[in-house]
XYZ file of C-alpha atoms in Angstrom:
448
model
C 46.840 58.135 102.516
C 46.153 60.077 105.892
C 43.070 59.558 107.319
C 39.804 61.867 107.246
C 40.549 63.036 110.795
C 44.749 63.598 110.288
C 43.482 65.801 107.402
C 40.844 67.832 109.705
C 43.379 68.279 112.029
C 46.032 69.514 109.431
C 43.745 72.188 107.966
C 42.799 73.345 111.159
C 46.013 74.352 111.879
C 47.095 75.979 108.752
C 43.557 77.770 109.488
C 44.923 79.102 113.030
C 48.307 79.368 111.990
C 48.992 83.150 112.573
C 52.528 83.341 110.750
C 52.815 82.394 106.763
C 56.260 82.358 105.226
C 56.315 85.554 103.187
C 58.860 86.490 100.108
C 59.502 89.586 99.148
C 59.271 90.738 95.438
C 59.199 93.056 92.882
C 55.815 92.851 91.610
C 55.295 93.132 87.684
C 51.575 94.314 87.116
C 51.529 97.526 89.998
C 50.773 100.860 88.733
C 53.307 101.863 91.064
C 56.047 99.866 89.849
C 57.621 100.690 86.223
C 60.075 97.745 85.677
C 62.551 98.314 82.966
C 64.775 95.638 81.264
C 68.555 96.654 81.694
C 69.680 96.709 78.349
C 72.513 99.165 76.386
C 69.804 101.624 75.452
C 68.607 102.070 78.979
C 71.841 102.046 80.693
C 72.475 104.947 78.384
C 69.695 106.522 79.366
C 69.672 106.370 83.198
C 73.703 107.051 83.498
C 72.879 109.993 82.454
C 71.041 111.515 85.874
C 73.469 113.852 87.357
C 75.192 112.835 90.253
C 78.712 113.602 90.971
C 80.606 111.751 93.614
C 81.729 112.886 96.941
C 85.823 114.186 96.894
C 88.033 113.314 99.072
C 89.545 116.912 100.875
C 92.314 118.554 99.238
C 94.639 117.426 102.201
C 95.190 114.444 100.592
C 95.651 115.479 96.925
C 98.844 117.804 98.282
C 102.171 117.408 98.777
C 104.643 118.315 101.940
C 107.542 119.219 99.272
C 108.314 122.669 98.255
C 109.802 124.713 95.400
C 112.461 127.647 95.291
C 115.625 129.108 94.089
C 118.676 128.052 95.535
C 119.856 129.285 98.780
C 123.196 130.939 98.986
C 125.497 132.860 100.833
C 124.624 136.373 99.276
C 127.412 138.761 97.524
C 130.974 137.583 97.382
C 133.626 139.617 98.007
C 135.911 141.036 95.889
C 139.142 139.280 95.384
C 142.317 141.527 97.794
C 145.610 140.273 95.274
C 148.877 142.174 96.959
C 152.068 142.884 94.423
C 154.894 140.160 95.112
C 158.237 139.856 93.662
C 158.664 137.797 90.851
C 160.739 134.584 90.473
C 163.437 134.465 88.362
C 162.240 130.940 86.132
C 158.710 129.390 85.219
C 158.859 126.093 84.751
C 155.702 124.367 82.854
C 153.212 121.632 84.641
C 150.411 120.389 83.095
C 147.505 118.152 84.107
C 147.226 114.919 82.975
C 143.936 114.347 80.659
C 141.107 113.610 82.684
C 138.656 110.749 82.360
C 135.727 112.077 81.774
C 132.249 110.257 80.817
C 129.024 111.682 79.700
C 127.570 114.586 81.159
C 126.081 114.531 84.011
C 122.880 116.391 85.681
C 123.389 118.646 88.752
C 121.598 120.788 90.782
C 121.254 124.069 89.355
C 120.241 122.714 85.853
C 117.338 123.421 84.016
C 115.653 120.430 82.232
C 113.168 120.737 79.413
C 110.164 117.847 79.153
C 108.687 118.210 75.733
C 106.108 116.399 73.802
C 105.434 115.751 70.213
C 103.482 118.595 69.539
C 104.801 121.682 67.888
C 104.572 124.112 70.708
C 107.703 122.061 72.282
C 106.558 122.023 76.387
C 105.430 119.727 78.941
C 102.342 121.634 78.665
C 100.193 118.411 76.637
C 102.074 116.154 78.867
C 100.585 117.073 82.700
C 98.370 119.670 82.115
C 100.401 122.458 83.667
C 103.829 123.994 83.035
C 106.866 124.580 85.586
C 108.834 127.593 84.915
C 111.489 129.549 86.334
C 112.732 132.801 84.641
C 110.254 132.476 82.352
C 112.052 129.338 80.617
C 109.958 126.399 80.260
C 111.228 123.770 82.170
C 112.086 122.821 85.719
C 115.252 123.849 87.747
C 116.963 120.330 89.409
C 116.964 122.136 93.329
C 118.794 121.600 96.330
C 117.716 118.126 96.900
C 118.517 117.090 93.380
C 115.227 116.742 92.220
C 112.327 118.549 89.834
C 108.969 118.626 91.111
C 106.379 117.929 88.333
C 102.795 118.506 88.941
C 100.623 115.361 88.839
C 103.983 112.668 89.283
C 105.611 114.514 92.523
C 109.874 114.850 92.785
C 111.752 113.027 90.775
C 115.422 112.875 91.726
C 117.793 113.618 88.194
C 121.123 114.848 89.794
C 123.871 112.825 89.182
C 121.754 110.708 86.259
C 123.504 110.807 82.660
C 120.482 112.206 80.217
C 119.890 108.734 79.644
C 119.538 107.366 82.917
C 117.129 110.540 83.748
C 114.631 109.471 80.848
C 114.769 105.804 82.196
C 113.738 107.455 85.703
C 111.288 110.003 84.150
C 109.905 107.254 82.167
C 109.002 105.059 84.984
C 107.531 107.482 87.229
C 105.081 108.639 84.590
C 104.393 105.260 84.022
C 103.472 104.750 87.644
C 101.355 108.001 87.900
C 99.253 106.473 84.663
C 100.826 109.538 82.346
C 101.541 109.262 78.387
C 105.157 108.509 78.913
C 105.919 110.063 75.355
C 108.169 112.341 75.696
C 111.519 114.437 75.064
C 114.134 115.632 77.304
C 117.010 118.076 77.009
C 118.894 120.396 79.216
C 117.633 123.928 78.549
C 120.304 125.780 81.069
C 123.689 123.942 82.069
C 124.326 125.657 85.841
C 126.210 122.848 87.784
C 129.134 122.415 86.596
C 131.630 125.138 86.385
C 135.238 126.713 85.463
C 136.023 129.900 86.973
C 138.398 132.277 85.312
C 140.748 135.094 86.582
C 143.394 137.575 86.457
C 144.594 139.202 84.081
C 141.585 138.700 81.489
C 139.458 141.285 80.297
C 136.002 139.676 81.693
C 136.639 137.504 85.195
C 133.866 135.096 85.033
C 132.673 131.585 84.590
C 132.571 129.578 81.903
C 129.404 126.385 82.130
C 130.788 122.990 80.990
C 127.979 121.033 78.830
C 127.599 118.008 76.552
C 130.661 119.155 74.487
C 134.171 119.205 76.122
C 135.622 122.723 77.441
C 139.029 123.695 76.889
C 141.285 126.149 78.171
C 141.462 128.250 75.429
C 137.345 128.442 75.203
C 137.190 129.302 78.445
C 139.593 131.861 78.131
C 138.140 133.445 75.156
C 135.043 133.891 76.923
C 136.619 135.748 79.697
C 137.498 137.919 76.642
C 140.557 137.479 76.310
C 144.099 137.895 78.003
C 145.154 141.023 78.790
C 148.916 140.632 79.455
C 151.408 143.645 78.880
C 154.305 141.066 79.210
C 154.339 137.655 77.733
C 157.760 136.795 79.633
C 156.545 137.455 83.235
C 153.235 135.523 82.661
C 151.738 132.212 83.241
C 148.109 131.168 83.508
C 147.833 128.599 86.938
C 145.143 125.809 86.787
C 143.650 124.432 90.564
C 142.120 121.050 89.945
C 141.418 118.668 92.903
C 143.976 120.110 95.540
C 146.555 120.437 92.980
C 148.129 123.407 91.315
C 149.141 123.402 87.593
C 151.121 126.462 85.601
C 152.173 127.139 82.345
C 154.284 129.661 81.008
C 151.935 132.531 78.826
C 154.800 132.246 76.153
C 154.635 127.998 75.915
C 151.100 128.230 75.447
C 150.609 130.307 72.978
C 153.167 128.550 70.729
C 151.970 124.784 71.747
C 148.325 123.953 70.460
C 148.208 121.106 73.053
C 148.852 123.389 75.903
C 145.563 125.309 74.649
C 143.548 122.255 74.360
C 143.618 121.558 77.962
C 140.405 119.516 78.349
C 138.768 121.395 81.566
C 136.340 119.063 84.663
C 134.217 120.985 86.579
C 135.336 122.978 89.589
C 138.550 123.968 87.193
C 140.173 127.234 88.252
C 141.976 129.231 85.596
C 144.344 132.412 86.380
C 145.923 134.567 84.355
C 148.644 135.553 86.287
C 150.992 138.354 84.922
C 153.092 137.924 88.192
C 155.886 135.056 88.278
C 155.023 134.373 91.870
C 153.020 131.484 93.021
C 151.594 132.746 96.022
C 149.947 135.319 94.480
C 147.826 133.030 92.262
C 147.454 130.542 95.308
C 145.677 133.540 97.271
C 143.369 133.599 94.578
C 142.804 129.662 94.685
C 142.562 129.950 98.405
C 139.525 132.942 98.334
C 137.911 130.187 95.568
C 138.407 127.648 98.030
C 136.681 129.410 101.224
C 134.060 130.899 98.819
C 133.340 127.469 98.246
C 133.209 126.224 101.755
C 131.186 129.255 102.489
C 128.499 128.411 99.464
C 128.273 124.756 100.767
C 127.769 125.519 104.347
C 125.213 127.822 103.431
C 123.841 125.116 100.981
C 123.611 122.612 103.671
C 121.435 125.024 106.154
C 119.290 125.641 103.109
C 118.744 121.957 103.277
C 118.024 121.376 106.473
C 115.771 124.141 106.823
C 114.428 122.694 104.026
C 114.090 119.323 105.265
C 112.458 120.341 108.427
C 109.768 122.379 106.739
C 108.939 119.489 104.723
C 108.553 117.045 108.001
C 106.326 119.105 109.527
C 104.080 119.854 106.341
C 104.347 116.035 106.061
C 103.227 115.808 109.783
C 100.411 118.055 109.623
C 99.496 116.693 106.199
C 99.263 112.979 107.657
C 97.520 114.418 111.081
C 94.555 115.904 108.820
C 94.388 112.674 106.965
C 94.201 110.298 110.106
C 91.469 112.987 111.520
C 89.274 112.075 108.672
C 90.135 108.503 108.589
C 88.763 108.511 112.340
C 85.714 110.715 111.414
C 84.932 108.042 108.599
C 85.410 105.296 111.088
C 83.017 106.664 113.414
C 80.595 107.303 111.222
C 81.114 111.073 111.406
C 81.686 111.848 107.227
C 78.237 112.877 105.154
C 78.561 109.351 102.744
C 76.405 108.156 99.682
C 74.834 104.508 100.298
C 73.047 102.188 98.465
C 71.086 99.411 99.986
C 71.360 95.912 99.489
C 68.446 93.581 99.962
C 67.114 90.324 99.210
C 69.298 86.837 98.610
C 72.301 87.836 99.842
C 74.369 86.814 102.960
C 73.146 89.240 104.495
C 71.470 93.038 104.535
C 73.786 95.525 104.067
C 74.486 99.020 102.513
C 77.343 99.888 100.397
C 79.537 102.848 100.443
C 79.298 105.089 97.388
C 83.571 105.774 97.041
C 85.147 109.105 97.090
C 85.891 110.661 93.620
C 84.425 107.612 90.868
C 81.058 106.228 89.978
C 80.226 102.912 91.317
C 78.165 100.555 89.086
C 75.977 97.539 89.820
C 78.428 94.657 89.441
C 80.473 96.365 92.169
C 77.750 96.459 94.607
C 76.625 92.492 93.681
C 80.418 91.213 93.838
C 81.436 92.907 97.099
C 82.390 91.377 100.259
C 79.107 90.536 101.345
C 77.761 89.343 97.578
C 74.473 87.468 96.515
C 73.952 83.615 97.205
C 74.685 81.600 94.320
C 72.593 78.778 95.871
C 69.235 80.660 96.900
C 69.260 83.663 94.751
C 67.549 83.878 91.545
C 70.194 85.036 89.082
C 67.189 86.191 86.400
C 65.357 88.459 89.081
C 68.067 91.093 89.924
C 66.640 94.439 90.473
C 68.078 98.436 90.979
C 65.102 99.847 92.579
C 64.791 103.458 92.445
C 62.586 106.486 93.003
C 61.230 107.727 89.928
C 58.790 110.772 89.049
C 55.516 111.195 90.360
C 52.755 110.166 88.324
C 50.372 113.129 89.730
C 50.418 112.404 93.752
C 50.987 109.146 93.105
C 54.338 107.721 94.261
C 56.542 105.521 91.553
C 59.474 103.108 91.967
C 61.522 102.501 89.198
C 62.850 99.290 88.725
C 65.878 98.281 86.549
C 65.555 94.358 85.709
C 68.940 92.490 85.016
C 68.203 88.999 83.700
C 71.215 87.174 84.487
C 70.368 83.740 83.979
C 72.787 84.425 80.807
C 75.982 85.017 82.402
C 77.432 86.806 79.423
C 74.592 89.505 81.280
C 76.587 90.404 84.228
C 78.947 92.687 81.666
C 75.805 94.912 81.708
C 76.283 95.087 85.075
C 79.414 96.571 84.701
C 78.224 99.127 83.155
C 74.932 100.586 84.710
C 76.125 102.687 87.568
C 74.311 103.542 90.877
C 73.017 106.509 92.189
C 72.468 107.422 96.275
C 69.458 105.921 97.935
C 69.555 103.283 95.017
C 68.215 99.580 96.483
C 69.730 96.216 94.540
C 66.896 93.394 95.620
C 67.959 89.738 94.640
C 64.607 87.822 94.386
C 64.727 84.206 95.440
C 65.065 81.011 93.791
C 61.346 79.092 93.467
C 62.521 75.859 94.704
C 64.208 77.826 97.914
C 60.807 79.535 98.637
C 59.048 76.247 98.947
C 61.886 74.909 101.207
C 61.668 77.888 103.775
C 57.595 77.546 103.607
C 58.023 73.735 104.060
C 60.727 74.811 106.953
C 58.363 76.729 108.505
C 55.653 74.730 108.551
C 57.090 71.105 108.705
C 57.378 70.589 112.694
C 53.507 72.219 112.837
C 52.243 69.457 110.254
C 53.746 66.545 112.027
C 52.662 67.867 115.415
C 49.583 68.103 114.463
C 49.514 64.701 112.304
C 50.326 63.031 115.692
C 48.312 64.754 117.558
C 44.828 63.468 115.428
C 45.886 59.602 115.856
């Protein structure tokens, strides 16, 4: 036992001692102070107060692609055929059959999404609708993709129906949309057979999941409209080559008439025995075509520089208010942290979702596990004045139950909010023994 005089000398101190470890808390019995247990009931309550999150600007909810009709090379000319003399003989050549596979999307095409629901549209699916021509779906464009609101371009062209719902599926998936859905091709514009000469309606005839044959795409030019069978052939360009068959043999062989036709087929009707004559008319299709693609291709890169510097302007806005948030320079939502944790702090309120309590205790800088007192967790908060008299609210979590942290999950902050960790007993006596430890012993030594 210390002596009388160690004991003097000890008290003496403590007496003059002009700094006393003090620990904050949340005290239970102030008039000022309305503590509240956090339970489902008030959680319910208090997420209710109206706050709404700061947004995030529009700049980085848009997107540097672009919509419109396809580009092209304006009015085509009317096909110039002079009169030539005509051959003495025909003599029949017909294309092989052609391996074809399924049909395949191109640009051009219109594709329809549906849903479930009876009114048949994409409508349920993103929350708006894409139309063209007042048809609900979405053209394939230039580039070879749709642009869907909410998922962004999706590439189809090329894709069997099949492969384009694998492709559809996954980017719906990706954009956290109900991938239920339906697809179909509502307009078949890429692939095409062109039809001439003498028929009554020069057109073009759309190839689409069922095969086209000559004679179908015939009939929908109308018709022939030949005065002489004998001096007539109909001439078929495919791929650089040129196929004829006499008028006559065709209408009295059924396999001649199912001619399976591949897209970019070119049918004339010639009434004319001469091949030069039809092969002016291939030749027009063939610079009409190189005319169309050129023009396609400056579509495209017109189109592909607007989008790089939308891109660029969109991504120089962004990394402006990246820098403004760095530097401190954005209006933000805080709450502050206080109490047992590594250290003082305030957390960020995010852009565009409510935070709640377990994200602001299990954040980078989160609550000691070996000082903090898991059962005296507190959201502090001003409530309503009682008269003139200022009030703090204060939400108590009791976690000494860890099942009670799922509460936490649930209560969500507010701005100006304050989460105060209380310390552990046993770790308030240590710091007051800390603090006062080399004192006592200087002063023990001192009285002997």
């Amino acid at each position: 036992m210390l002596p009388k005089s160690v004991l003097l000398v000890v008290f003496a101190f403590l007496s003059a001692c002009s700094t006393i470890y003090v620990a904050p808390d949340v005290p239970k019995n102030d008039e000022h102070v309305v503590v509240v247990p956090v339970s489902e009931q008030t959680i319910s309550t208090y997420n209710r107060s109206g706050y709404t999150p700061k947004s995030l600007p529009s700049v980085f909810f848009q997107s540097a692609g672009t919509s419109g009709t396809l580009r092209g090379a304006g009015t085509l000319p009317e096909s110039s055929l002079p009169e030539e003399q005509r051959p003495s003989t025909l003599r029949s050549n017909v294309p092989v059959e052609p391996r074809v596979g399924p049909y395949r999307i191109g640009v051009g095409d219109v594709v329809l999404l549906a849903t479930k629901s009876s009114r048949n549209s994409v409508e349920e699916l993103s929350g708006l609708l894409a139309a063209q021509n007042n048809r609900r779906g979405y053209t394939v464009q230039d580039d070879g993709a749709i642009a869907i609101p909410d998922v962004g371009r999706v590439r189809l062209a090329g894709l069997t129906i099949e492969e384009a719902e694998a492709e559809l599926f996954q980017s719906l998936v990706e954009n956290q949309i109900d991938p239920a859905f339906s697809l179909e091709i509502a307009e078949f514009n890429s692939q095409r057979v062109s039809v001439g000469g003498a028929v009554r309606q020069p057109g073009v005839s759309s190839i689409n999941l069922t095969p086209l044959y000559l004679d179908q795409a015939i009939a929908a030019a109308g018709g022939l409209a030949v005065r002489d069978l004998d001096f007539a052939s109909i001439r078929l360009y495919r791929d650089g080559t040129l196929y004829q068959i006499p008028l006559q043999e065709y209408l009295d062989n059924p396999d001649m008439q199912r001619i399976r036709l591949v897209a970019s087929d070119s049918i004339y009707v010639d009434s004319e025995y001469e091949l030069d004559k039809a092969e002016t008319y291939f030749g027009q299709q063939i610079q009409l075509t190189t005319v169309r693609l050129a023009a396609r291709e400056r579509a495209l890169e017109e189109l592909t520089t607007e989008i790089s510097l939308r891109r660029a302007e969109l991504d120089e806005q962004r990394s402006n208010f990246q820098a403004r948030i760095e530097l401190d320079g954005v209006d933000r939502d805080y709450v502050y942290l206080a109490g047992e944790r590594s250290q003082p702090s305030r957390y960020t309120l995010p852009f565009g979702r409510q935070t709640t309590l377990a994200d602001a205790l299990f954040d980078g800088n989160g609550f000691s596990s070996e000082t903090s007192d898991p059962s005296e967790i507190y959201v502090l908060r001003a409530a309503p004045k009682k008269g003139h008299q200022e009030r703090v609210l204060a939400l108590h979590l009791d976690a000494e139950d860890a099942t009670a942290f799922v509460l936490a999950t649930k209560l969500e902050l507010r701005p100006n909010d304050i989460v105060f960790i209380a310390e552990q007993r046993v770790t308030r006596w240590g710091r007051v023994v800390n603090q006062l430890g080399p004192g006592l012993i200087a002063a023990a030594i001192a009285a002997l």
